[in-house]
Amino acid sequence: MLVDFAALDTATLVFIGTLVFAVALAAFVISAGLAALTAVGVGKLAWFLLSAGLSFVVNAINRGWDRLVRHASTVELPSDFVPQQPAATGTFPRVMINGH
């Protein structure tokens, strides 16, 4: 029985070349997946930090406004600063009566 070693050598090289190509393709897919996961993770972290910072700012403004309103409600104004009711001109304001 005659065995053609040249054909066996060529088949072995094709098989090894196919494996090398498969490994290179798998490495590319894995690295692309890791890059995508990293980008998503960084984006999520940035969004979390931005939303937490914005939430902190809004809560700080609300707390400050609440403190200001509570303080203003305890302040007693002297009689000189008590708001007076404007003089009534009838049913319509002066602008409507003048027609302008």
PDB file of C-alpha atoms in Angstrom:
ATOM      1  CA  MET A   1       0.000   0.000   0.000  1.00  0.00           C
ATOM      2  CA  LEU A   2       1.411   3.322  -1.045  1.00  0.00           C
ATOM      3  CA  VAL A   3       0.910   6.272   1.291  1.00  0.00           C
ATOM      4  CA  ASP A   4       1.257   9.779  -0.081  1.00  0.00           C
ATOM      5  CA  PHE A   5       3.039  11.665   2.675  1.00  0.00           C
ATOM      6  CA  ALA A   6       2.864  14.941   0.737  1.00  0.00           C
ATOM      7  CA  ALA A   7      -0.938  14.883   0.913  1.00  0.00           C
ATOM      8  CA  LEU A   8      -0.771  14.021   4.627  1.00  0.00           C
ATOM      9  CA  ASP A   9       1.632  16.897   5.219  1.00  0.00           C
ATOM     10  CA  THR A  10      -0.660  19.326   3.334  1.00  0.00           C
ATOM     11  CA  ALA A  11      -3.740  18.154   5.281  1.00  0.00           C
ATOM     12  CA  THR A  12      -1.883  18.604   8.562  1.00  0.00           C
ATOM     13  CA  LEU A  13      -0.850  22.130   7.617  1.00  0.00           C
ATOM     14  CA  VAL A  14      -4.422  22.999   6.565  1.00  0.00           C
ATOM     15  CA  PHE A  15      -5.745  21.619   9.856  1.00  0.00           C
ATOM     16  CA  ILE A  16      -3.187  23.596  11.902  1.00  0.00           C
ATOM     17  CA  GLY A  17      -3.908  26.731   9.854  1.00  0.00           C
ATOM     18  CA  THR A  18      -7.628  26.324  10.495  1.00  0.00           C
ATOM     19  CA  LEU A  19      -6.988  25.991  14.238  1.00  0.00           C
ATOM     20  CA  VAL A  20      -4.786  29.094  14.241  1.00  0.00           C
ATOM     21  CA  PHE A  21      -7.467  31.037  12.357  1.00  0.00           C
ATOM     22  CA  ALA A  22     -10.135  29.806  14.812  1.00  0.00           C
ATOM     23  CA  VAL A  23      -8.012  30.842  17.805  1.00  0.00           C
ATOM     24  CA  ALA A  24      -7.381  34.284  16.269  1.00  0.00           C
ATOM     25  CA  LEU A  25     -11.100  34.716  15.559  1.00  0.00           C
ATOM     26  CA  ALA A  26     -12.033  33.616  19.081  1.00  0.00           C
ATOM     27  CA  ALA A  27      -9.467  36.026  20.563  1.00  0.00           C
ATOM     28  CA  PHE A  28     -10.948  38.864  18.508  1.00  0.00           C
ATOM     29  CA  VAL A  29     -14.510  38.054  19.593  1.00  0.00           C
ATOM     30  CA  ILE A  30     -13.490  37.738  23.242  1.00  0.00           C
ATOM     31  CA  SER A  31     -11.532  41.003  23.184  1.00  0.00           C
ATOM     32  CA  ALA A  32     -14.435  42.806  21.463  1.00  0.00           C
ATOM     33  CA  GLY A  33     -16.838  41.448  24.088  1.00  0.00           C
ATOM     34  CA  LEU A  34     -14.574  42.550  26.924  1.00  0.00           C
ATOM     35  CA  ALA A  35     -14.218  45.993  25.367  1.00  0.00           C
ATOM     36  CA  ALA A  36     -18.008  46.280  25.071  1.00  0.00           C
ATOM     37  CA  LEU A  37     -18.505  45.171  28.676  1.00  0.00           C
ATOM     38  CA  THR A  38     -15.894  47.665  29.834  1.00  0.00           C
ATOM     39  CA  ALA A  39     -17.542  50.483  27.875  1.00  0.00           C
ATOM     40  CA  VAL A  40     -20.957  49.605  29.310  1.00  0.00           C
ATOM     41  CA  GLY A  41     -19.506  49.447  32.823  1.00  0.00           C
ATOM     42  CA  VAL A  42     -17.787  52.814  32.485  1.00  0.00           C
ATOM     43  CA  GLY A  43     -20.966  54.334  31.052  1.00  0.00           C
ATOM     44  CA  LYS A  44     -23.065  52.937  33.876  1.00  0.00           C
ATOM     45  CA  LEU A  45     -20.595  54.229  36.467  1.00  0.00           C
ATOM     46  CA  ALA A  46     -20.589  57.679  34.869  1.00  0.00           C
ATOM     47  CA  TRP A  47     -24.398  57.735  34.763  1.00  0.00           C
ATOM     48  CA  PHE A  48     -24.582  56.623  38.410  1.00  0.00           C
ATOM     49  CA  LEU A  49     -22.153  59.341  39.507  1.00  0.00           C
ATOM     50  CA  LEU A  50     -23.966  61.987  37.466  1.00  0.00           C
ATOM     51  CA  SER A  51     -27.393  61.015  38.784  1.00  0.00           C
ATOM     52  CA  ALA A  52     -26.115  60.773  42.375  1.00  0.00           C
ATOM     53  CA  GLY A  53     -24.502  64.201  42.085  1.00  0.00           C
ATOM     54  CA  LEU A  54     -27.622  65.733  40.584  1.00  0.00           C
ATOM     55  CA  SER A  55     -29.768  64.122  43.264  1.00  0.00           C
ATOM     56  CA  PHE A  56     -27.445  65.507  45.947  1.00  0.00           C
ATOM     57  CA  VAL A  57     -27.669  69.013  44.477  1.00  0.00           C
ATOM     58  CA  VAL A  58     -31.476  68.882  44.237  1.00  0.00           C
ATOM     59  CA  ASN A  59     -31.795  67.586  47.805  1.00  0.00           C
ATOM     60  CA  ALA A  60     -29.396  70.264  49.071  1.00  0.00           C
ATOM     61  CA  ILE A  61     -31.442  72.981  47.349  1.00  0.00           C
ATOM     62  CA  ASN A  62     -34.655  71.552  48.825  1.00  0.00           C
ATOM     63  CA  ARG A  63     -33.155  71.365  52.333  1.00  0.00           C
ATOM     64  CA  GLY A  64     -31.833  74.922  52.050  1.00  0.00           C
ATOM     65  CA  TRP A  65     -35.158  76.229  50.803  1.00  0.00           C
ATOM     66  CA  ASP A  66     -36.982  74.404  53.608  1.00  0.00           C
ATOM     67  CA  ARG A  67     -34.628  75.926  56.205  1.00  0.00           C
ATOM     68  CA  LEU A  68     -35.114  79.368  54.680  1.00  0.00           C
ATOM     69  CA  VAL A  69     -38.912  79.067  54.686  1.00  0.00           C
ATOM     70  CA  ARG A  70     -38.981  77.746  58.260  1.00  0.00           C
ATOM     71  CA  HIS A  71     -36.713  80.576  59.399  1.00  0.00           C
ATOM     72  CA  ALA A  72     -38.791  83.167  57.542  1.00  0.00           C
ATOM     73  CA  SER A  73     -41.973  81.888  59.175  1.00  0.00           C
ATOM     74  CA  THR A  74     -40.514  82.500  62.653  1.00  0.00           C
ATOM     75  CA  VAL A  75     -39.374  86.067  61.948  1.00  0.00           C
ATOM     76  CA  GLU A  76     -41.672  88.755  63.339  1.00  0.00           C
ATOM     77  CA  LEU A  77     -41.889  91.885  61.247  1.00  0.00           C
ATOM     78  CA  PRO A  78     -42.177  95.310  62.858  1.00  0.00           C
ATOM     79  CA  SER A  79     -45.424  97.131  62.218  1.00  0.00           C
ATOM     80  CA  ASP A  80     -43.724  99.402  59.656  1.00  0.00           C
ATOM     81  CA  PHE A  81     -43.174  96.436  57.354  1.00  0.00           C
ATOM     82  CA  VAL A  82     -46.599  94.829  57.533  1.00  0.00           C
ATOM     83  CA  PRO A  83     -47.972  94.630  53.999  1.00  0.00           C
ATOM     84  CA  GLN A  84     -51.016  96.816  53.400  1.00  0.00           C
ATOM     85  CA  GLN A  85     -53.954  95.870  51.209  1.00  0.00           C
ATOM     86  CA  PRO A  86     -54.068  97.972  48.041  1.00  0.00           C
ATOM     87  CA  ALA A  87     -56.935 100.381  47.695  1.00  0.00           C
ATOM     88  CA  ALA A  88     -59.825  98.804  45.833  1.00  0.00           C
ATOM     89  CA  THR A  89     -60.886 100.487  42.602  1.00  0.00           C
ATOM     90  CA  GLY A  90     -64.036  98.516  42.086  1.00  0.00           C
ATOM     91  CA  THR A  91     -64.535  95.373  40.123  1.00  0.00           C
ATOM     92  CA  PHE A  92     -61.761  95.918  37.587  1.00  0.00           C
ATOM     93  CA  PRO A  93     -58.175  97.037  38.056  1.00  0.00           C
ATOM     94  CA  ARG A  94     -57.226 100.574  37.058  1.00  0.00           C
ATOM     95  CA  VAL A  95     -55.646  99.383  33.817  1.00  0.00           C
ATOM     96  CA  MET A  96     -58.953  97.944  32.685  1.00  0.00           C
ATOM     97  CA  ILE A  97     -60.839 101.102  33.679  1.00  0.00           C
ATOM     98  CA  ASN A  98     -58.428 103.328  31.734  1.00  0.00           C
ATOM     99  CA  GLY A  99     -58.760 101.066  28.722  1.00  0.00           C
ATOM    100  CA  HIS A 100     -55.039 100.560  28.169  1.00  0.00           C
TER     101      HIS A 100
END
